[in-house]
Coordinates of C-alpha atoms and ligand atoms in Angstrom, one line a residue:
M1 CA -77.0 -71.6 5.0
T2 CA -75.6 -71.7 8.5
C3 CA -72.3 -73.2 9.7
G4 CA -74.0 -76.2 11.3
Q5 CA -75.5 -77.5 8.1
S6 CA -72.3 -78.4 6.3
R7 CA -69.7 -81.0 7.2
G8 CA -66.1 -81.8 6.7
F9 CA -64.1 -79.5 4.5
F10 CA -67.0 -77.3 3.7
L11 CA -67.9 -76.9 7.4
L12 CA -64.3 -75.6 7.9
L13 CA -64.4 -73.4 4.9
F14 CA -67.8 -71.9 5.7
C15 CA -66.8 -71.4 9.3
L16 CA -63.7 -69.5 8.2
L17 CA -66.0 -67.4 6.0
C18 CA -68.4 -66.8 9.0
N19 CA -65.6 -66.0 11.4
S20 CA -64.0 -63.4 9.2
G21 CA -67.4 -61.9 8.6
Q22 CA -67.3 -62.8 4.9
T23 CA -70.2 -64.4 3.1
C24 CA -70.4 -65.6 -0.4
P25 CA -72.9 -63.5 -2.3
S26 CA -76.0 -65.6 -2.9
V27 CA -75.8 -65.4 -6.7
C28 CA -72.1 -66.6 -6.7
L29 CA -70.3 -69.8 -6.1
C30 CA -67.3 -69.6 -3.8
T31 CA -64.6 -72.2 -3.7
S32 CA -61.2 -72.2 -2.0
D33 CA -59.7 -69.4 -4.1
T34 CA -62.3 -68.6 -6.8
V35 CA -65.5 -66.7 -6.8
S36 CA -67.7 -67.2 -9.8
C37 CA -70.6 -64.9 -10.3
S38 CA -70.9 -65.4 -14.0
S39 CA -74.3 -65.3 -15.8
S40 CA -76.0 -64.0 -12.7
G41 CA -77.7 -61.0 -14.1
L42 CA -75.6 -58.7 -12.0
A43 CA -76.0 -55.0 -12.8
K44 CA -73.5 -53.9 -10.2
L45 CA -70.8 -55.5 -8.1
P46 CA -72.0 -57.6 -5.2
R47 CA -71.6 -55.5 -2.0
S48 CA -69.2 -57.8 -0.3
L49 CA -66.9 -60.3 -1.9
P50 CA -64.7 -62.7 -0.1
S51 CA -61.2 -61.3 0.4
F52 CA -59.4 -64.6 -0.1
S53 CA -60.2 -65.0 -3.8
V54 CA -57.5 -65.1 -6.4
T55 CA -59.9 -65.4 -9.3
L56 CA -63.1 -63.5 -9.6
D57 CA -65.4 -64.3 -12.5
L58 CA -68.0 -61.7 -13.3
S59 CA -68.4 -62.5 -17.0
H60 CA -71.8 -62.6 -18.8
N61 CA -73.5 -60.1 -16.6
Q62 CA -75.0 -56.6 -17.0
L63 CA -72.3 -54.5 -15.4
S64 CA -71.9 -51.1 -17.1
W65 CA -69.5 -49.2 -14.9
L66 CA -66.9 -49.8 -12.3
G67 CA -66.4 -47.3 -9.5
P68 CA -63.2 -46.2 -7.7
R69 CA -61.4 -49.0 -5.7
S70 CA -64.0 -51.6 -6.7
F71 CA -61.8 -54.4 -5.7
K72 CA -60.1 -52.9 -2.6
M73 CA -61.3 -55.7 -0.4
M74 CA -59.6 -58.4 -2.5
P75 CA -55.8 -58.0 -1.9
R76 CA -55.1 -61.4 -3.4
L77 CA -56.9 -60.9 -6.6
E78 CA -54.9 -62.0 -9.7
N79 CA -57.5 -62.9 -12.3
L80 CA -60.5 -60.8 -13.1
W81 CA -62.8 -62.0 -15.7
M82 CA -65.4 -59.5 -16.9
A83 CA -66.0 -60.5 -20.5
H84 CA -69.5 -60.1 -21.9
N85 CA -70.8 -57.2 -19.9
Q86 CA -71.9 -53.7 -20.8
I87 CA -69.0 -51.8 -19.4
N88 CA -68.4 -48.5 -21.2
A89 CA -66.1 -46.7 -18.8
L90 CA -63.9 -47.2 -15.8
S91 CA -63.6 -44.6 -13.2
Y92 CA -60.4 -43.1 -11.8
G93 CA -58.6 -45.5 -9.4
V94 CA -60.8 -48.5 -10.3
F95 CA -58.0 -51.0 -9.6
Q96 CA -56.5 -49.2 -6.6
N97 CA -55.6 -51.8 -4.0
A98 CA -55.8 -54.5 -6.6
S99 CA -52.3 -54.1 -7.9
G100 CA -51.7 -57.9 -7.8
L101 CA -53.8 -58.4 -10.9
R102 CA -52.1 -60.5 -13.5
C103 CA -54.9 -61.2 -16.0
L104 CA -57.7 -58.8 -16.8
D105 CA -60.4 -59.8 -19.3
L106 CA -62.6 -57.0 -20.4
S107 CA -63.4 -58.4 -23.8
S108 CA -66.8 -58.2 -25.4
N109 CA -67.8 -55.0 -23.6
K110 CA -68.7 -51.5 -24.7
L111 CA -65.5 -49.6 -24.0
Q112 CA -64.9 -46.7 -26.5
V113 CA -61.9 -44.7 -25.4
L114 CA -59.1 -46.3 -23.4
E115 CA -58.2 -43.4 -21.1
Q116 CA -54.7 -43.0 -19.7
H117 CA -55.8 -43.7 -16.1
Y118 CA -57.7 -47.0 -16.8
F119 CA -55.1 -49.4 -15.8
Q120 CA -53.1 -47.3 -13.5
G121 CA -51.2 -49.2 -10.8
L122 CA -51.4 -52.6 -12.6
W123 CA -47.7 -53.0 -12.9
R124 CA -48.0 -56.8 -12.4
L125 CA -50.5 -57.2 -15.2
E126 CA -49.4 -59.8 -17.8
E127 CA -52.4 -60.3 -20.0
L128 CA -55.0 -57.7 -21.0
R129 CA -57.9 -58.8 -23.1
L130 CA -59.9 -56.0 -24.8
F131 CA -61.1 -57.6 -28.0
N132 CA -64.6 -57.1 -29.3
N133 CA -65.3 -53.7 -27.7
K134 CA -66.0 -50.4 -29.4
I135 CA -62.6 -48.9 -28.8
M136 CA -61.8 -46.1 -31.3
Q137 CA -59.0 -44.5 -29.5
V138 CA -56.1 -45.6 -27.2
E139 CA -54.7 -42.7 -25.3
A140 CA -50.9 -42.5 -25.4
G141 CA -50.1 -43.3 -21.8
T142 CA -52.6 -46.2 -21.4
L143 CA -50.0 -48.9 -21.5
T144 CA -47.1 -47.0 -20.2
H145 CA -46.6 -48.3 -16.7
L146 CA -47.8 -51.8 -17.4
S147 CA -44.2 -53.1 -17.4
S148 CA -45.0 -56.8 -16.9
L149 CA -47.3 -57.1 -19.9
K150 CA -46.9 -60.2 -22.0
K151 CA -50.0 -60.2 -24.2
V152 CA -52.5 -57.5 -25.1
Y153 CA -55.5 -58.2 -27.3
F154 CA -57.2 -55.3 -29.1
S155 CA -58.7 -57.1 -32.1
F156 CA -62.2 -56.5 -33.2
N157 CA -62.5 -52.9 -32.3
Q158 CA -62.6 -49.7 -34.3
I159 CA -59.1 -48.4 -33.5
T160 CA -57.8 -45.9 -36.0
Y161 CA -54.8 -44.8 -34.1
F162 CA -52.5 -46.7 -31.8
P163 CA -49.5 -45.1 -29.8
F164 CA -46.8 -47.5 -31.0
F165 CA -44.1 -45.1 -29.7
S166 CA -45.2 -45.8 -26.1
I167 CA -44.0 -49.4 -26.4
Q168 CA -40.3 -49.7 -25.9
D169 CA -37.7 -52.2 -24.9
H170 CA -37.2 -50.8 -21.4
S171 CA -40.9 -50.1 -20.7
H172 CA -42.2 -53.4 -21.9
P173 CA -39.4 -56.0 -21.8
F174 CA -41.8 -59.0 -21.9
L175 CA -44.4 -58.0 -24.4
A176 CA -44.6 -60.7 -27.0
M177 CA -48.1 -60.4 -28.3
L178 CA -49.9 -57.2 -29.5
D179 CA -53.0 -58.1 -31.4
L180 CA -54.4 -55.2 -33.4
S181 CA -56.0 -57.2 -36.1
S182 CA -59.6 -56.5 -37.4
N183 CA -59.5 -52.8 -36.6
R184 CA -59.7 -49.7 -38.7
L185 CA -56.0 -48.7 -39.0
T186 CA -55.3 -47.0 -42.3
R187 CA -51.9 -45.4 -42.1
L188 CA -49.4 -46.5 -39.5
P189 CA -46.4 -44.6 -38.3
W190 CA -44.1 -47.2 -39.9
E191 CA -41.0 -45.7 -38.5
D192 CA -42.4 -46.2 -35.0
V193 CA -43.4 -49.8 -35.9
K194 CA -40.0 -50.6 -37.1
A195 CA -38.5 -49.2 -33.9
L196 CA -40.6 -51.6 -31.8
P197 CA -38.7 -54.2 -29.8
G198 CA -38.0 -57.3 -31.8
L199 CA -40.2 -59.5 -29.6
V200 CA -43.1 -57.1 -30.1
Q201 CA -42.6 -57.0 -33.9
R202 CA -42.6 -60.8 -34.0
G203 CA -45.9 -60.9 -32.1
L204 CA -47.7 -57.9 -33.8
Y205 CA -50.9 -58.8 -35.5
L206 CA -52.2 -56.3 -38.0
H207 CA -54.3 -58.3 -40.5
N208 CA -57.8 -57.3 -41.5
N209 CA -57.4 -53.6 -41.1
S210 CA -58.0 -50.9 -43.7
L211 CA -54.3 -50.3 -44.5
I212 CA -53.5 -48.1 -47.5
C213 CA -51.2 -49.7 -50.0
D214 CA -47.9 -48.0 -50.1
C215 CA -44.2 -48.9 -50.2
A216 CA -43.5 -48.1 -46.6
M217 CA -46.2 -50.5 -45.5
Y218 CA -45.2 -53.2 -48.0
S219 CA -41.6 -53.0 -46.9
V220 CA -42.4 -53.8 -43.3
F221 CA -44.6 -56.8 -44.1
W222 CA -42.1 -58.0 -46.7
H223 CA -39.4 -58.1 -44.0
W224 CA -41.7 -59.9 -41.5
N225 CA -42.7 -62.4 -44.1
L226 CA -39.1 -63.1 -45.0
R227 CA -38.3 -63.8 -41.3
G228 CA -41.3 -66.2 -41.2
Y229 CA -43.2 -64.5 -38.4
D230 CA -46.3 -66.4 -37.5
S231 CA -48.3 -63.2 -37.4
V232 CA -47.8 -63.0 -41.2
K233 CA -47.6 -66.6 -42.1
D234 CA -50.8 -67.7 -40.4
F235 CA -52.9 -64.9 -41.8
V236 CA -51.6 -64.5 -45.4
D237 CA -55.0 -64.2 -46.9
E238 CA -56.2 -61.6 -44.3
H239 CA -53.4 -59.2 -45.1
T240 CA -55.2 -56.7 -47.3
C241 CA -54.6 -53.2 -48.3
N242 CA -56.6 -50.6 -50.2
I243 CA -55.2 -49.1 -53.4
H244 CA -55.3 -45.3 -53.0
G245 CA -57.3 -46.0 -49.8
D246 CA -60.3 -47.1 -51.8
P247 CA -62.0 -50.0 -49.9
R248 CA -63.4 -51.3 -53.2
A249 CA -59.9 -51.8 -54.5
S250 CA -58.7 -54.1 -51.8
I251 CA -55.9 -56.5 -52.5
K252 CA -54.3 -59.4 -50.7
F253 CA -50.9 -57.8 -50.8
L254 CA -48.8 -60.8 -49.8
H255 CA -50.1 -62.7 -52.9
H256 CA -50.4 -59.8 -55.4
N257 CA -47.2 -57.9 -55.1
R258 CA -47.2 -56.5 -58.6
V259 CA -48.5 -53.2 -57.2
F260 CA -45.3 -52.8 -55.3
L261 CA -42.8 -53.5 -58.1
N262 CA -41.7 -49.9 -58.1
C263 CA -41.0 -50.0 -54.4
T264 CA -37.3 -50.0 -53.6
V265 CA -37.6 -52.3 -50.7
E266 CA -36.3 -55.4 -52.4
K267 CA -33.4 -53.7 -54.0
A268 CA -32.4 -52.0 -50.9
V269 CA -31.7 -55.2 -49.0
M270 CA -28.2 -56.2 -50.0
Q271 CA -26.7 -57.6 -46.9
P272 CA -27.0 -61.2 -45.7
V273 CA -30.4 -61.7 -44.3
T274 CA -30.0 -64.6 -42.0
V275 CA -27.0 -66.5 -40.8
L276 CA -27.6 -70.0 -39.6
L277 CA -24.8 -71.6 -37.7
S278 CA -24.3 -75.3 -37.5
S279 CA -21.4 -77.7 -36.9
V280 CA -20.5 -81.0 -38.5
L281 CA -18.3 -83.8 -37.2
V282 CA -16.7 -86.1 -39.7
L283 CA -14.2 -88.9 -39.6
R284 CA -11.0 -88.4 -41.6
G285 CA -11.3 -90.0 -45.1
K286 CA -15.1 -90.0 -45.1
K287 CA -17.3 -88.2 -47.5
V288 CA -19.3 -85.2 -46.2
R289 CA -22.0 -83.1 -47.8
L290 CA -22.8 -79.6 -46.7
D291 CA -26.2 -78.2 -47.7
C292 CA -26.5 -74.5 -48.4
Q293 CA -29.9 -74.0 -46.7
T294 CA -30.5 -70.3 -46.1
S295 CA -33.6 -68.2 -45.5
L296 CA -33.8 -67.8 -49.3
S297 CA -35.6 -70.4 -51.5
G298 CA -36.6 -70.6 -55.1
A299 CA -35.2 -71.5 -58.5
D300 CA -33.3 -68.3 -59.2
L301 CA -30.6 -68.9 -56.6
S302 CA -26.9 -69.1 -57.2
F303 CA -24.4 -70.3 -54.6
T304 CA -20.8 -69.7 -53.6
W305 CA -18.8 -71.4 -50.8
L306 CA -15.9 -69.9 -49.0
S307 CA -13.8 -72.8 -47.7
P308 CA -10.9 -72.6 -45.2
S309 CA -8.5 -74.6 -47.4
M310 CA -9.5 -73.7 -51.0
G311 CA -11.0 -70.2 -50.8
F312 CA -14.0 -69.5 -53.0
I313 CA -15.7 -72.4 -54.6
T314 CA -18.3 -72.1 -57.3
P315 CA -20.0 -75.0 -59.2
A316 CA -18.0 -74.3 -62.3
G317 CA -14.7 -74.4 -60.5
T318 CA -15.0 -78.0 -59.1
N319 CA -14.6 -80.6 -61.8
G320 CA -12.6 -83.6 -60.9
T321 CA -11.3 -82.3 -57.6
L322 CA -12.0 -83.8 -54.2
I323 CA -14.4 -81.0 -53.5
S324 CA -17.4 -80.6 -55.8
M325 CA -20.6 -78.6 -55.7
F326 CA -24.1 -79.4 -57.0
P327 CA -26.3 -76.8 -58.7
N328 CA -28.5 -76.8 -55.6
G329 CA -25.6 -75.4 -53.6
T330 CA -24.7 -78.6 -51.8
L331 CA -21.0 -79.0 -51.3
E332 CA -19.4 -82.4 -51.3
I333 CA -16.0 -83.3 -49.9
A334 CA -15.3 -86.8 -51.2
E335 CA -12.5 -87.6 -48.8
T336 CA -11.9 -85.4 -45.9
S337 CA -8.5 -84.6 -44.6
V338 CA -7.6 -82.9 -41.3
N339 CA -6.8 -79.7 -43.2
D340 CA -10.5 -79.6 -44.3
S341 CA -11.6 -78.6 -40.8
G342 CA -12.8 -75.1 -40.4
L343 CA -15.5 -72.7 -41.1
Y344 CA -17.4 -73.0 -44.4
I345 CA -19.5 -70.1 -45.5
C346 CA -22.1 -70.4 -48.2
T347 CA -23.7 -67.4 -49.8
A348 CA -27.0 -67.8 -51.7
V349 CA -27.8 -65.0 -54.0
D350 CA -31.2 -64.3 -55.4
I351 CA -30.4 -62.4 -58.6
K352 CA -33.9 -61.2 -59.3
Q353 CA -34.5 -59.7 -55.9
A354 CA -30.9 -58.7 -55.3
L355 CA -30.9 -60.5 -52.0
N356 CA -28.2 -62.6 -50.5
A357 CA -28.2 -64.8 -47.5
T358 CA -25.4 -66.8 -45.9
R359 CA -25.0 -70.0 -43.9
E360 CA -22.0 -71.0 -41.9
V361 CA -21.0 -74.6 -41.2
N362 CA -18.2 -75.5 -38.8
V363 CA -16.6 -78.7 -40.0
T364 CA -14.4 -80.7 -37.6
V365 CA -12.5 -83.6 -39.1
L366 CA -11.8 -86.3 -36.5
L367 CA -9.0 -88.8 -36.6
P368 CA -10.2 -92.4 -37.1
A369 CA -10.6 -94.6 -34.1
A370 CA -7.3 -96.4 -34.3
E371 CA -5.2 -93.2 -34.3
S372 CA -7.2 -91.7 -31.5
F373 CA -7.2 -94.8 -29.3
N374 CA -5.5 -93.1 -26.4
T375 CA -8.0 -90.3 -26.5
G376 CA -10.9 -92.8 -26.7
Y377 CA -9.5 -94.8 -23.8
T378 CA -9.3 -91.6 -21.6
T379 CA -12.8 -90.7 -22.6
L380 CA -14.0 -94.2 -21.8
F381 CA -12.4 -94.0 -18.3
G382 CA -14.1 -90.7 -17.8
C383 CA -17.4 -92.1 -18.8
I384 CA -17.1 -95.0 -16.3
V385 CA -16.2 -92.6 -13.5
T386 CA -19.2 -90.4 -14.3
L387 CA -21.5 -93.4 -14.4
V388 CA -20.4 -94.5 -11.0
L389 CA -20.9 -91.0 -9.6
I390 CA -24.4 -90.8 -11.1
L391 CA -25.3 -94.2 -9.6
T392 CA -23.9 -93.2 -6.3
Y393 CA -26.0 -90.0 -6.4
L394 CA -29.1 -91.9 -7.3
F395 CA -28.8 -94.5 -4.6
L396 CA -27.8 -92.1 -1.8
T397 CA -30.3 -89.3 -2.5
P398 CA -33.7 -90.1 -1.0
C399 CA -36.5 -89.6 -3.6
R400 CA -39.2 -87.2 -2.6
C401 CA -42.0 -86.8 -5.0
S402 CA -43.2 -83.3 -4.6
N403 CA -46.8 -82.5 -5.2
C404 CA -46.4 -80.4 -8.3
K405 CA -49.8 -80.9 -9.9
Q406 CA -51.7 -77.9 -10.8
P407 CA -54.9 -77.6 -8.8
A408 CA -57.8 -78.6 -11.0
A409 CA -60.1 -75.9 -12.2
A410 CA -62.6 -75.6 -9.3
Y411 CA -65.7 -75.5 -11.4
N412 CA -66.7 -76.2 -15.0
H413 CA -67.0 -73.1 -17.0
S414 CA -67.4 -74.6 -20.4
S415 CA -71.1 -74.5 -20.3
L416 CA -71.0 -70.9 -21.4
S417 CA -70.8 -71.0 -25.1
S418 CA -70.1 -68.0 -27.2
V419 CA -67.8 -66.9 -29.9
F420 CA -65.4 -65.3 -27.5
F421 CA -65.8 -67.6 -24.7
S422 CA -63.8 -66.5 -21.7
S423 CA -61.3 -68.9 -20.3
T424 CA -61.0 -69.1 -16.5
R425 CA -57.6 -70.6 -16.6
D426 CA -54.3 -68.9 -16.3
Q427 CA -53.1 -70.0 -19.7
P428 CA -55.6 -69.6 -22.5
K429 CA -55.6 -72.5 -24.9
V430 CA -55.3 -71.9 -28.6
E431 CA -58.8 -70.7 -29.4
T432 CA -60.6 -72.4 -32.2
F433 CA -61.7 -68.9 -33.4
K434 CA -58.8 -68.2 -35.5
Q435 CA -59.2 -64.5 -36.1
V436 CA -58.3 -63.7 -32.5
A437 CA -54.6 -64.5 -32.4
F438 CA -54.6 -66.5 -29.2
M439 CA -51.3 -68.3 -29.8
E440 CA -48.4 -68.8 -27.6
P441 CA -45.6 -67.0 -29.3
V442 CA -42.5 -68.9 -29.9
I443 CA -39.9 -66.8 -28.4
I444 CA -36.8 -67.0 -30.5
E445 CA -33.8 -64.7 -30.2
E446 CA -34.1 -61.9 -32.6
E447 CA -31.8 -62.3 -35.6
A448 CA -29.2 -59.6 -35.8
T449 CA -30.9 -58.1 -38.8
E450 CA -30.9 -54.5 -39.3
W451 CA -33.5 -52.4 -41.0
L452 CA -32.0 -51.0 -44.1
P453 CA -32.5 -47.6 -45.5
E454 CA -35.0 -47.5 -48.3
S455 CA -33.8 -45.2 -50.9
Ligands
LIG501 C1 -55.1 -48.9 -0.6 O1 -54.1 -48.2 -1.2 C2 -53.7 -47.0 -0.6 C3 -52.7 -46.3 -1.4 O2 -52.7 -46.6 -2.7 C4 -53.2 -47.3 0.8 O3 -53.0 -46.1 1.5 C5 -54.3 -48.1 1.6 O4 -53.8 -48.5 2.8 C6 -54.7 -49.3 0.8 N1 -55.8 -49.9 1.5 C7 -55.9 -51.3 1.7 C8 -57.1 -51.8 2.4 O5 -55.0 -52.0 1.4
LIG502 C1 -62.5 -58.2 -40.4 O1 -62.9 -57.1 -39.5 C2 -64.2 -56.7 -39.6 C3 -64.5 -55.6 -38.7 O2 -63.5 -54.7 -38.8 C4 -65.1 -57.9 -39.1 O3 -66.4 -57.6 -39.2 C5 -64.7 -59.1 -40.0 O4 -65.4 -60.3 -39.5 C6 -63.3 -59.4 -40.0 N1 -63.0 -60.4 -40.9 C7 -62.2 -61.5 -40.6 C8 -62.0 -62.5 -41.7 O5 -61.7 -61.6 -39.5
LIG503 C1 -43.7 -48.3 -62.1 O1 -42.9 -47.3 -62.8 C2 -43.1 -47.2 -64.2 C3 -42.2 -46.1 -64.7 O2 -41.8 -45.3 -63.8 C4 -44.6 -46.9 -64.5 O3 -44.7 -46.9 -65.9 C5 -45.4 -48.0 -63.9 O4 -46.8 -47.7 -64.1 C6 -45.2 -48.1 -62.4 N1 -45.9 -49.3 -62.0 C7 -46.7 -49.2 -60.9 C8 -47.3 -50.5 -60.5 O5 -46.8 -48.2 -60.2
LIG504 C1 -23.9 -59.8 -51.0 O1 -24.3 -58.4 -50.8 C2 -23.2 -57.6 -50.6 C3 -23.7 -56.2 -50.5 O2 -23.9 -55.9 -49.2 C4 -22.2 -57.6 -51.8 O3 -21.1 -56.8 -51.6 C5 -21.8 -59.1 -52.0 O4 -20.9 -59.1 -53.1 C6 -23.0 -60.0 -52.2 N1 -22.5 -61.3 -52.2 C7 -22.5 -62.0 -53.3 C8 -21.9 -63.4 -53.3 O5 -23.0 -61.6 -54.3
LIG505 C1 -12.9 -78.3 -65.8 O1 -12.8 -79.2 -66.9 C2 -12.6 -78.6 -68.2 C3 -12.6 -79.6 -69.2 O2 -13.2 -80.8 -68.8 C4 -11.3 -77.8 -68.1 O3 -11.2 -77.1 -69.3 C5 -11.3 -76.8 -67.0 O4 -10.1 -76.2 -66.9 C6 -11.6 -77.5 -65.7 N1 -11.7 -76.6 -64.6 C7 -11.1 -76.7 -63.4 C8 -11.3 -75.6 -62.4 O5 -10.4 -77.7 -63.2
LIG506 C1 -28.6 -81.3 -53.8 O1 -28.3 -82.2 -54.8 C2 -27.6 -83.4 -54.4 C3 -27.3 -84.2 -55.7 O2 -28.3 -84.1 -56.6 C4 -28.4 -84.2 -53.4 O3 -27.7 -85.3 -53.0 C5 -28.7 -83.3 -52.2 O4 -29.5 -83.9 -51.3 C6 -29.4 -82.0 -52.7 N1 -29.4 -81.1 -51.5 C7 -30.6 -80.5 -51.2 C8 -30.5 -79.6 -50.0 O5 -31.6 -80.6 -51.8
LIG507 C1 -2.1 -80.0 -44.2 O1 -1.4 -78.7 -44.3 C2 -0.1 -78.8 -43.9 C3 0.5 -77.3 -43.9 O2 -0.5 -76.4 -44.2 C4 0.7 -79.6 -44.9 O3 2.1 -79.7 -44.5 C5 0.1 -81.0 -44.8 O4 0.7 -81.8 -45.8 C6 -1.4 -81.0 -45.2 N1 -2.0 -82.3 -45.0 C7 -2.8 -82.8 -45.9 C8 -3.3 -84.2 -45.6 O5 -3.2 -82.2 -46.9
LIG508 C1 -15.6 -75.0 -34.7 O1 -15.6 -76.2 -33.9 C2 -14.4 -76.4 -33.1 C3 -14.5 -77.7 -32.4 O2 -15.7 -78.2 -32.4 C4 -14.2 -75.2 -32.2 O3 -13.0 -75.4 -31.5 C5 -14.2 -73.9 -33.0 O4 -14.1 -72.8 -32.1 C6 -15.4 -73.8 -33.8 N1 -15.3 -72.6 -34.7 C7 -16.3 -71.7 -34.8 C8 -16.0 -70.6 -35.7 O5 -17.3 -71.8 -34.2

């Protein structure tokens, strides 16, 4: 195709390509910032690729090896899709001069050992997809300098060892998803796992491995389950372990915990597990009910409240007084007085498991409207002033509607159907294939919960 044949925008685009001596390889489709060479039967990289691309799609080809500085001519490259190829090794310095990469998809390939040098220099890399390879070993330094990592997918490999110690708070501050499910892990260094940053623990997927049932393992999952981590909650049935390492004696350990009755994990946890803070505003003289909702649930709970005005309150100690307590832990103050303001702390105790959890409620008793008229009047005046200011701002500020729409995907990729279809967009949607944990992790501040010694 020559420049003269196209018109308009395409004329301009192709002329730009011609002028800079760049051509779109004949098997690829090149748009403004994307080059798609997927399903083109490529056995090696096209000799010249346009330097302007941000996204390069090489998925569903026959590539088997990538040489040094394969992408050196593409300084703007951010997304590299190479799923469904035959890649079994990467040479030294493969990504040299491609340090802008943010998403690298090497899923459904034939990688066996992840060598230390593979991802060298990719310090901006946020997402690394390696699921469905033949990976048996991950060398200790492989992820070390990838300090921008947010999500790493290792599921559906044959990993027997993973260097958990190489993942630390200062080296991987943003890592919130580490998917190691459906591998061949048997014994994990549980002390290293417990030392992982809280964000990583919350996003660590370990189901469908060949874990050996023991107390150290059970204790870790028991804690994660108690904290309601999605990694555990969403895959309860897939959390299995083998008794004495025998694959025929596999149990779903989150359902059948009788094997672990002799473990000391449950007895060791004696401190409050979770503290939920909340505050309640109530008018003086009105009734208020405070629920004792903690992280514990079940029929075997007993409750105690510590109130600012009356000290400890138990259900037995509240007959006929203004404060009463229901068996389910709910505290009721029939008629609040100003002196009832303050911090109420409820402790729920699970006698069977020797666990207790607390909840704090900050109660503020307000004076009724008549008594607080002056305050109300001042507030009203403040409101009016604010309203006037807001209106002034709205009318005086010219409205400029910025063009903040995301550019639409330049081409349709959904025609490729496969179990592990590779997404060409920046943000992968929640995949329908549930085993690969493609979920946006909910980033919640880690509770100030300590690991407790297991005696
Ligand atoms: C590639 O990177 C090397 C050092 O890593 C640098 O010296 C060289 O100039 C870079 N080349 C290009 C084309 O950016
Ligand atoms: C569990 O992992 C094995 C491979 O290790 C895989 O074949 C199987 O499909 C996985 N099962 C589930 C339910 O994901
Ligand atoms: C727990 O310990 C008791 C006594 O030490 C023993 O009889 C029992 O078999 C143990 N149970 C399990 C599941 O290991
Ligand atoms: C909660 O556990 C602690 C042990 O850390 C214990 O001292 C305290 O009495 C327990 N609270 C209740 C209400 O049982
Ligand atoms: C609760 O009532 C019983 C009798 O109804 C009485 O004996 C007991 O002292 C009362 N307890 C309190 C704390 O008032
Ligand atoms: C506890 O019981 C009281 C009275 O039966 C009820 O009003 C309240 O909603 C219950 N609280 C919870 C959290 O179930
Ligand atoms: C509140 O407490 C103060 C002193 O602690 C007391 O003088 C006052 O009578 C109390 N008010 C009510 C309504 O109980
Ligand atoms: C409780 O709420 C009041 C007013 O809303 C506030 O001044 C006080 O600091 C709060 N106390 C705690 C312990 O949060």
